Amino acid sequence: PEGIDDEESATYSGYVSAGGTDSLKDWRRENVNELIRRTYAAVKQLRPDCLFGVSPRGIWRNSSTDKNGSATSGSQAYDDVYCDALAWINEGCVDYISPQIYWSFENTAAPFRVLCDWWNEQLKGKDISLVVSLAAYYLPESEIEAQKSYLGTLTSYGGFALYSYSSVS
C-alpha cells in the first residue's frame, strides 16, 4: 500500500542478513509478484475453470520513467505501490487484467485511449483478456458509453468492469 515506509523493516533486514540483494522496492515488488503467483496457482489447483485476474492502477509506468511505459504522466503502480502487472502478464499468472482506467479520452495526463491501447499492446500474443475498469462513479454516462464502444475495437478486449456498484443504476 501507498505510504508504507518501514512497516516491514524487520522482515527486510532479515532478508538482507540472509544474503538477499534486492533493494527494498524490488523486494517489495517481488513479494507482491509472489502473492499473485501463489494465488493464481491455488485458484487453478482448486478450480481450473475459474478465472483469476487483478485490477491494478491504470498506469504501470510512464514512458518518461521507462521506455516501455505508456505516454502518460501520473502515479505509477510499479514505483508507488510496487505492483508489476507486466510481470504477471508475462509469467501468465492471470487470466485477465482489469486496469483501473478512470480517466476520460480528453484527460491530458492519462488519456483513456492511450492507456487502453498500451494495455492492449502488452497483451498481444498472450491468452489473457483485457477487462478495463471504468469510473462510473466519476465520469458522465456519455463518456462511459463512448469508452465501452472504443473497448470493443481492441484485439484483447474481454469486457469491462464498472466502479462502483452504487454508481450504476
Short mmCIF file of C-alpha atoms in Angstrom, two decimals, residues 97-98 129-134 148 151-152 156-161:
data_model
loop_
_atom_site.label_atom_id
_atom_site.label_comp_id
_atom_site.label_asym_id
_atom_site.label_seq_id
_atom_site.Cartn_x
_atom_site.Cartn_y
_atom_site.Cartn_z
CA ILE A 97 -6.09 -7.92 -16.26
CA SER A 98 -8.51 -5.15 -15.33
CA SER A 129 -8.08 -10.81 -21.62
CA LEU A 130 -8.27 -7.07 -21.12
CA VAL A 131 -11.22 -6.20 -18.86
CA VAL A 132 -10.96 -2.45 -18.33
CA SER A 133 -12.23 -0.95 -15.08
CA LEU A 134 -14.26 2.20 -15.82
CA LYS A 148 -17.31 0.96 -23.86
CA LEU A 151 -13.02 -1.01 -25.97
CA GLY A 152 -14.82 -3.24 -28.46
CA SER A 156 -7.50 -8.27 -26.38
CA TYR A 157 -10.87 -6.95 -25.24
CA GLY A 158 -12.63 -9.26 -22.82
CA GLY A 159 -15.10 -6.89 -21.20
CA PHE A 160 -15.31 -4.03 -18.76
CA ALA A 161 -15.98 -3.54 -15.07
#
